[in-house]
């Protein structure tokens, strides 16, 4: 966007449009140009420039008549490519859906578009949201705008990279085990996972339905609050939406805030510079009068990651069974040569073998194993019991504190390819994020400093349903960091 001013917030964007500093069409074309200029980052799978420009012209016609802009009007948005937008492709980063076109729009996107948002394209991701690097995409890996030799995180790496590189003002992601927060940390933006049941998942190609939520990546907390105010709330198309409409809250009295700091998140596995950066943020809040309490969450790190990598593959195994090449997506015909006794069964096998990537197949196999007779009680049932213990531990902690602060990741963004061949090491990238998904609580990652010259993030967790407090504290802390 070298020829146009850079906008860091919805408010700033709408003021510039309202004051005719730039037209919405010009702004949208600038974002399309930025996507083209940053094509090497591979942040987008598809771009709908003409569709976006047509929507921008509608906004300009409103400005001509001096009507005030509101809601999401003039906001250019990226959408992760596992969220449906009618008429656009929705690949989930996988070959099996490479030719699929959505026949309807997800509730979350529909509400944003009705409020004036301009969808500019579909962002890249790890296949079906399975990965912590955004390197497991059929359409090629995503590069980190801060350092193109490093990963942007995953699985919403395309969304994080697009926001960081000014290819859109904000982006929707999904968060199944940290997929909004970890990329936000690696790229130096804000990444938010709502409470489970606050945002409709209708139109989301979800692999882990008890874990996954539509989330937001943005330059500032205020934009997340605006987007959530439009996107969240009851939906007759998703029975799991159990929380009322989101409403942002005014500033939290920091001198009355009780903050929990879990010791399990600050062990030897944490990068020293990240540890210092997070502690510096905690110290800043303490200087504002907040009460800092060291707490223990024994089930929230090593046990949580083990629990997650049983429950999540089990759900993936079940959910991805629908992708068989019969109803939609890629189909490879059987010819009887496989000797399975049926051309139809052979077609299923060939389609799934060819259509799913290695990481997806790994998780399907793991999930099928832990659900199989003789092993379900030993693994899956025990994992659900461990999940309940985690929830109980967090509920107990939140009786004593208002928020919990942790690092987002144990390390900054790692070099591309350095962990691809070691699934266990890759899975450990999620060790600080999965607990929020297992418990369904709100969590945000916010930039808090640098390690090795790379951005790092800090998490704020809140009580289930208390998203407004989590976002308010993050907003106030960001203002303190900026000296406002």
XYZ file of C-alpha atoms in Angstrom:
484
model
C 0.000 0.000 0.000
C 2.904 2.295 -0.776
C 0.714 4.816 -2.636
C -1.898 5.167 0.077
C -1.966 5.910 3.799
C -1.727 2.946 6.133
C -4.715 2.489 8.403
C -4.356 0.702 11.729
C -7.970 0.584 12.865
C -11.583 0.579 11.747
C -12.134 3.985 13.334
C -9.156 5.486 11.500
C -10.282 3.940 8.216
C -13.859 5.153 8.483
C -12.745 8.668 9.448
C -10.497 8.826 6.379
C -13.334 7.637 4.150
C -15.847 9.994 5.726
C -13.464 12.948 5.317
C -12.887 11.937 1.682
C -9.163 11.513 2.296
C -9.496 8.396 0.160
C -12.420 6.645 -1.497
C -13.426 3.150 -0.502
C -12.787 1.984 -4.060
C -9.265 3.424 -3.969
C -8.652 1.826 -0.597
C -9.881 -1.571 -1.759
C -7.791 -1.400 -4.922
C -4.791 -0.556 -2.745
C -5.354 -3.705 -0.694
C -5.678 -5.767 -3.890
C -2.390 -4.227 -5.054
C -0.796 -5.059 -1.705
C -1.849 -8.692 -2.052
C -0.241 -8.770 -5.486
C 2.945 -7.127 -4.180
C 3.196 -9.645 -1.346
C 2.307 -12.660 -3.469
C 5.528 -14.364 -2.366
C 4.132 -14.672 1.174
C 1.332 -16.915 -0.182
C -1.111 -15.556 2.410
C -4.162 -15.889 0.137
C -5.476 -18.947 -1.658
C -7.937 -16.877 -3.701
C -8.650 -13.177 -4.171
C -12.047 -11.749 -5.151
C -10.917 -8.282 -6.194
C -13.800 -7.384 -8.509
C -16.374 -8.541 -5.977
C -14.663 -6.451 -3.298
C -14.437 -3.359 -5.512
C -18.145 -3.605 -6.358
C -18.939 -3.636 -2.630
C -16.577 -0.690 -2.090
C -18.477 1.352 -4.682
C -21.644 0.818 -2.650
C -19.890 2.321 0.358
C -18.697 5.271 -1.726
C -22.250 5.987 -2.869
C -23.272 6.281 0.761
C -20.416 8.708 1.466
C -21.440 10.868 -1.515
C -24.794 11.407 0.179
C -22.973 12.336 3.423
C -24.415 9.368 5.287
C -22.357 8.444 8.352
C -20.421 5.186 8.184
C -21.034 2.630 10.887
C -20.521 -1.011 11.739
C -18.125 -2.641 9.302
C -18.599 -0.247 6.386
C -15.359 0.281 4.514
C -13.554 -2.502 6.371
C -11.581 -4.766 4.021
C -11.533 -8.256 5.481
C -9.709 -11.503 4.782
C -11.529 -14.761 5.530
C -9.771 -18.018 6.351
C -10.430 -20.575 3.643
C -12.326 -22.990 5.851
C -15.180 -20.492 6.305
C -17.832 -20.440 3.578
C -18.578 -17.386 1.438
C -21.243 -18.016 -1.196
C -19.855 -18.116 -4.711
C -16.238 -18.314 -3.588
C -14.048 -21.383 -3.355
C -13.577 -22.976 0.041
C -10.692 -25.410 -0.011
C -9.764 -25.776 3.670
C -6.227 -25.809 2.260
C -6.800 -29.326 0.934
C -6.689 -30.983 -2.473
C -9.912 -32.829 -1.742
C -11.817 -29.508 -1.813
C -9.663 -27.728 -4.391
C -12.592 -27.349 -6.806
C -15.381 -26.793 -4.259
C -17.450 -23.583 -4.423
C -19.547 -22.572 -1.422
C -23.315 -22.585 -1.945
C -24.033 -20.411 1.090
C -22.279 -17.965 3.400
C -21.287 -18.701 6.987
C -23.323 -16.836 9.594
C -20.255 -14.995 10.925
C -19.323 -13.674 7.471
C -22.929 -12.952 6.518
C -23.391 -10.715 9.546
C -20.187 -8.838 8.804
C -21.066 -8.353 5.133
C -24.549 -7.156 6.022
C -22.863 -4.587 8.278
C -20.764 -3.379 5.336
C -17.575 -5.466 5.484
C -15.736 -6.033 2.206
C -14.362 -9.565 1.801
C -11.227 -9.372 -0.330
C -10.234 -13.036 -0.423
C -9.728 -16.374 1.280
C -6.571 -16.809 3.350
C -4.227 -19.788 3.361
C -4.071 -22.352 6.163
C -2.840 -25.754 7.235
C -5.133 -28.377 5.723
C -8.447 -28.462 7.604
C -6.863 -26.319 10.314
C -4.407 -29.033 11.357
C -0.973 -27.585 11.936
C 1.079 -24.999 13.786
C 3.088 -23.598 10.892
C 0.800 -23.036 7.859
C 3.187 -25.240 5.885
C 0.679 -28.099 5.507
C -1.401 -26.500 2.751
C -2.008 -28.117 -0.617
C -1.532 -24.632 -2.081
C 1.930 -24.152 -0.587
C 3.179 -22.829 2.707
C 2.771 -19.293 4.044
C 5.775 -17.112 4.891
C 6.063 -14.769 7.861
C 6.066 -11.090 6.751
C 8.499 -10.229 9.554
C 11.035 -12.785 8.309
C 10.088 -14.751 5.163
C 12.522 -17.505 6.148
C 10.278 -18.324 9.114
C 6.773 -19.690 9.554
C 3.838 -17.394 10.376
C 2.341 -19.970 12.742
C -0.784 -21.975 12.145
C -3.263 -22.850 11.232
C -4.519 -19.284 10.600
C -1.111 -18.245 9.297
C -2.506 -16.745 6.110
C -4.834 -14.493 8.092
C -2.055 -13.354 10.439
C 0.360 -12.701 7.568
C -2.298 -10.815 5.596
C -3.032 -8.467 8.492
C 0.635 -7.919 9.333
C 1.555 -7.158 5.709
C -1.432 -4.795 5.214
C -3.191 -6.991 2.682
C -6.427 -6.414 4.606
C -7.412 -4.422 7.671
C -8.457 -7.484 9.674
C -9.098 -11.159 9.053
C -11.202 -14.004 10.324
C -9.405 -17.116 11.471
C -10.411 -20.194 13.389
C -8.955 -21.431 16.649
C -9.062 -25.156 17.433
C -5.958 -25.322 19.626
C -4.367 -21.894 19.326
C -4.765 -21.333 15.594
C -5.522 -17.607 15.906
C -3.280 -16.875 18.870
C -0.055 -18.624 17.876
C 0.112 -17.000 14.398
C -0.726 -13.649 15.981
C 2.227 -14.088 18.334
C 4.605 -15.081 15.536
C 3.534 -12.202 13.261
C 3.128 -9.458 15.853
C -0.632 -8.823 15.678
C -3.613 -9.463 17.944
C -5.320 -12.864 17.782
C -8.518 -13.649 19.661
C -10.419 -16.850 20.430
C -13.945 -16.217 21.773
C -15.677 -18.248 24.443
C -17.087 -21.453 22.991
C -20.647 -20.794 21.886
C -20.334 -17.028 21.446
C -19.897 -17.066 17.651
C -21.883 -19.249 15.274
C -19.944 -22.030 13.562
C -22.590 -22.433 10.853
C -20.638 -22.452 7.603
C -17.333 -23.378 9.215
C -15.580 -26.511 7.961
C -14.732 -27.554 11.486
C -12.541 -30.558 12.193
C -12.898 -30.418 15.982
C -16.429 -29.223 16.806
C -16.018 -29.214 20.592
C -12.834 -27.132 20.291
C -13.115 -24.892 17.248
C -14.272 -21.275 17.186
C -14.264 -18.517 14.593
C -11.789 -15.885 15.778
C -10.304 -12.559 14.722
C -6.840 -11.264 13.818
C -6.357 -7.500 13.806
C -4.010 -4.587 14.431
C -5.788 -3.513 17.610
C -8.206 -4.715 20.270
C -10.782 -2.057 19.404
C -11.233 -3.627 15.968
C -11.781 -7.046 17.523
C -14.460 -5.527 19.754
C -16.206 -3.929 16.768
C -16.106 -7.163 14.769
C -17.353 -9.215 17.709
C -20.197 -6.772 18.295
C -21.429 -7.570 14.792
C -20.473 -11.231 14.457
C -21.373 -12.780 17.825
C -24.699 -13.841 19.255
C -27.569 -16.283 18.921
C -28.030 -18.163 15.660
C -30.841 -20.576 14.905
C -28.490 -22.431 12.559
C -26.035 -23.374 15.330
C -27.502 -24.866 18.498
C -24.148 -24.531 20.252
C -24.406 -20.734 20.345
C -25.384 -20.369 23.974
C -24.104 -16.905 24.876
C -25.881 -13.586 24.215
C -24.729 -10.787 21.950
C -21.227 -9.524 22.719
C -20.978 -6.041 24.204
C -17.646 -4.374 24.828
C -17.100 -2.848 28.239
C -15.487 0.353 29.372
C -12.087 0.333 30.985
C -11.547 -2.150 33.798
C -10.332 -0.591 37.075
C -6.802 -1.970 36.951
C -6.245 -1.220 40.644
C -8.973 -3.748 41.439
C -7.869 -6.365 38.910
C -6.741 -9.755 40.223
C -4.265 -11.484 37.924
C -3.239 -15.125 38.127
C 0.200 -16.191 36.892
C 0.458 -19.999 36.557
C 3.902 -21.317 37.435
C 3.638 -24.227 34.982
C 3.889 -21.781 32.055
C 7.236 -20.324 33.122
C 9.436 -23.429 33.237
C 12.738 -24.238 31.524
C 11.041 -24.872 28.179
C 10.180 -21.182 27.802
C 12.464 -18.859 25.825
C 14.208 -16.452 28.238
C 13.362 -13.326 26.261
C 9.690 -14.305 26.089
C 9.671 -14.952 29.828
C 11.107 -11.487 30.461
C 8.698 -9.820 28.022
C 5.657 -11.375 29.709
C 6.928 -10.558 33.193
C 7.493 -6.957 32.085
C 3.810 -6.757 31.118
C 2.771 -8.220 34.456
C 4.982 -5.678 36.241
C 3.353 -2.860 34.292
C -0.089 -4.006 35.432
C 1.172 -4.333 38.999
C 2.317 -0.705 38.874
C -1.251 0.222 37.954
C -2.429 -1.363 41.189
C -3.365 -4.841 39.974
C -2.954 -7.717 42.417
C -0.628 -10.437 41.123
C -1.116 -13.969 42.459
C 1.043 -16.964 41.612
C -1.269 -19.886 40.917
C -0.886 -23.498 39.891
C -2.656 -25.175 36.973
C -1.203 -28.696 37.014
C -3.381 -29.949 34.148
C -2.881 -26.977 31.813
C 0.400 -27.668 29.992
C 1.877 -31.165 29.556
C -1.338 -32.949 30.509
C -3.379 -30.569 28.374
C -1.298 -31.129 25.246
C -1.592 -34.908 25.672
C -5.334 -34.609 26.260
C -5.776 -32.349 23.256
C -3.911 -34.674 20.905
C -6.315 -37.470 21.782
C -9.608 -35.564 21.679
C -8.841 -33.451 18.623
C -7.749 -36.333 16.326
C -10.764 -38.349 17.485
C -13.094 -35.547 16.427
C -11.172 -35.051 13.182
C -11.431 -38.737 12.343
C -15.189 -38.616 12.757
C -15.800 -35.268 11.061
C -13.623 -35.846 8.019
C -15.411 -39.103 7.217
C -17.868 -37.023 5.168
C -15.156 -36.136 2.648
C -15.399 -39.167 0.394
C -15.590 -37.663 -3.095
C -19.243 -38.590 -3.537
C -21.090 -35.502 -2.328
C -18.578 -32.767 -3.143
C -14.916 -32.186 -3.804
C -12.339 -34.236 -5.660
C -13.324 -37.769 -6.719
C -11.066 -40.501 -8.052
C -12.904 -43.378 -9.700
C -12.107 -46.952 -8.736
C -11.415 -49.565 -11.412
C -11.366 -52.705 -9.302
C -7.594 -53.031 -9.316
C -7.264 -52.477 -5.563
C -9.040 -55.737 -4.824
C -11.397 -54.354 -2.154
C -14.470 -55.939 -3.726
C -16.262 -52.717 -4.671
C -15.522 -49.899 -7.087
C -17.330 -47.504 -4.720
C -15.205 -48.482 -1.710
C -12.117 -48.294 -3.874
C -13.138 -44.799 -4.969
C -13.497 -43.749 -1.315
C -10.038 -45.064 -0.508
C -8.320 -43.549 -3.543
C -10.042 -40.190 -3.097
C -9.090 -39.870 0.555
C -5.554 -41.156 -0.018
C -4.963 -38.605 -2.765
C -7.057 -35.748 -1.376
C -5.790 -35.557 2.205
C -2.286 -34.419 3.079
C 0.135 -36.342 5.285
C -0.667 -34.417 8.484
C -4.423 -34.848 8.040
C -3.993 -38.577 7.439
C -1.750 -38.830 10.503
C -4.431 -37.305 12.690
C -7.226 -39.377 11.164
C -5.238 -42.539 11.906
C -4.520 -41.421 15.460
C -8.157 -40.503 16.010
C -9.418 -43.781 14.603
C -7.033 -45.645 16.899
C -8.116 -43.884 20.110
C -11.785 -44.460 19.232
C -11.373 -48.120 18.328
C -12.718 -50.996 20.391
C -10.327 -51.926 23.147
C -8.605 -48.534 23.165
C -11.395 -45.974 23.571
C -11.649 -46.521 27.331
C -7.894 -46.425 27.743
C -7.357 -43.218 25.767
C -10.457 -41.280 24.693
C -12.513 -41.700 27.864
C -9.520 -40.871 30.048
C -8.786 -37.817 27.917
C -12.313 -36.541 28.498
C -11.832 -37.101 32.218
C -8.588 -35.120 32.072
C -10.440 -32.380 30.195
C -12.962 -32.140 33.018
C -10.132 -31.926 35.552
C -8.646 -29.034 33.578
C -12.002 -27.243 33.527
C -12.418 -27.740 37.260
C -8.906 -26.436 37.909
C -9.569 -23.313 35.871
C -12.948 -22.751 37.522
C -11.245 -22.938 40.912
C -8.552 -20.480 39.808
C -11.113 -18.014 38.493
C -12.775 -17.904 41.888
C -9.585 -16.230 43.129
C -8.510 -14.187 40.082
C -10.193 -12.227 37.281
C -7.787 -13.049 34.455
C -4.848 -15.374 33.860
C -1.714 -14.275 32.001
C 0.616 -16.694 30.190
C 3.047 -16.667 27.268
C 1.396 -17.525 23.952
C 4.230 -19.701 22.652
C 7.410 -21.194 24.140
C 9.539 -19.678 21.348
C 9.388 -17.117 18.535
C 8.655 -18.088 14.934
C 10.873 -20.966 13.845
C 12.574 -21.475 10.459
C 10.489 -22.974 7.674
C 11.051 -26.728 7.476
C 12.792 -27.020 10.834
C 9.991 -28.991 12.508
C 8.033 -30.399 9.593
C 9.490 -33.898 9.928
C 9.037 -34.085 13.703
C 5.313 -34.118 14.561
C 5.895 -34.295 18.320
C 8.041 -31.166 18.334
C 5.497 -29.395 16.137
C 2.624 -30.402 18.431
C 4.458 -28.937 21.433
C 4.144 -25.504 19.809
C 0.544 -25.583 21.085
C 1.436 -26.349 24.705
C 0.379 -22.922 26.042
C -2.734 -22.471 23.910
C -4.751 -25.708 23.901
C -6.100 -25.362 27.447
C -8.310 -22.432 26.469
C -9.897 -24.595 23.756
C -10.346 -27.614 26.000
C -12.045 -25.401 28.600
C -13.920 -23.203 26.121
C -12.745 -19.964 27.745
C -11.920 -16.687 25.955
C -8.280 -15.946 25.184
C -6.349 -13.284 23.326
C -2.721 -13.074 22.244
C -1.280 -9.572 22.160
C 2.183 -8.404 21.095
C 4.443 -7.965 24.120
C 7.994 -7.637 22.830
C 10.726 -9.324 20.835
C 12.891 -12.418 21.053
C 15.786 -12.839 18.629
C 14.401 -9.713 16.972
C 11.089 -11.465 16.263
C 7.627 -10.641 17.647
C 6.316 -12.590 20.631
C 2.927 -12.624 22.284
C 1.295 -12.839 25.682
C -2.038 -14.474 26.408
C -4.876 -13.174 28.559
C -7.489 -15.745 29.587
C -10.810 -14.989 31.219
C -13.786 -16.727 32.744
C -16.148 -18.486 30.368
C -18.420 -15.865 28.813
C -16.420 -12.911 30.150
C -14.884 -12.008 26.799
C -15.522 -8.313 27.394
C -13.142 -8.204 30.363
C -10.401 -10.069 28.485
C -10.594 -7.618 25.599
C -10.854 -4.563 27.851
C -7.713 -5.512 29.789
C -5.833 -6.183 26.538
C -6.969 -2.831 25.160
C -5.862 -0.955 28.267
C -2.527 -2.752 28.451
C -1.855 -1.999 24.791
C -2.563 1.674 25.483
C -0.083 1.595 28.373
C 2.531 0.033 26.098
C 1.985 2.823 23.576
C 2.148 5.486 26.270
C -1.447 6.569 25.770
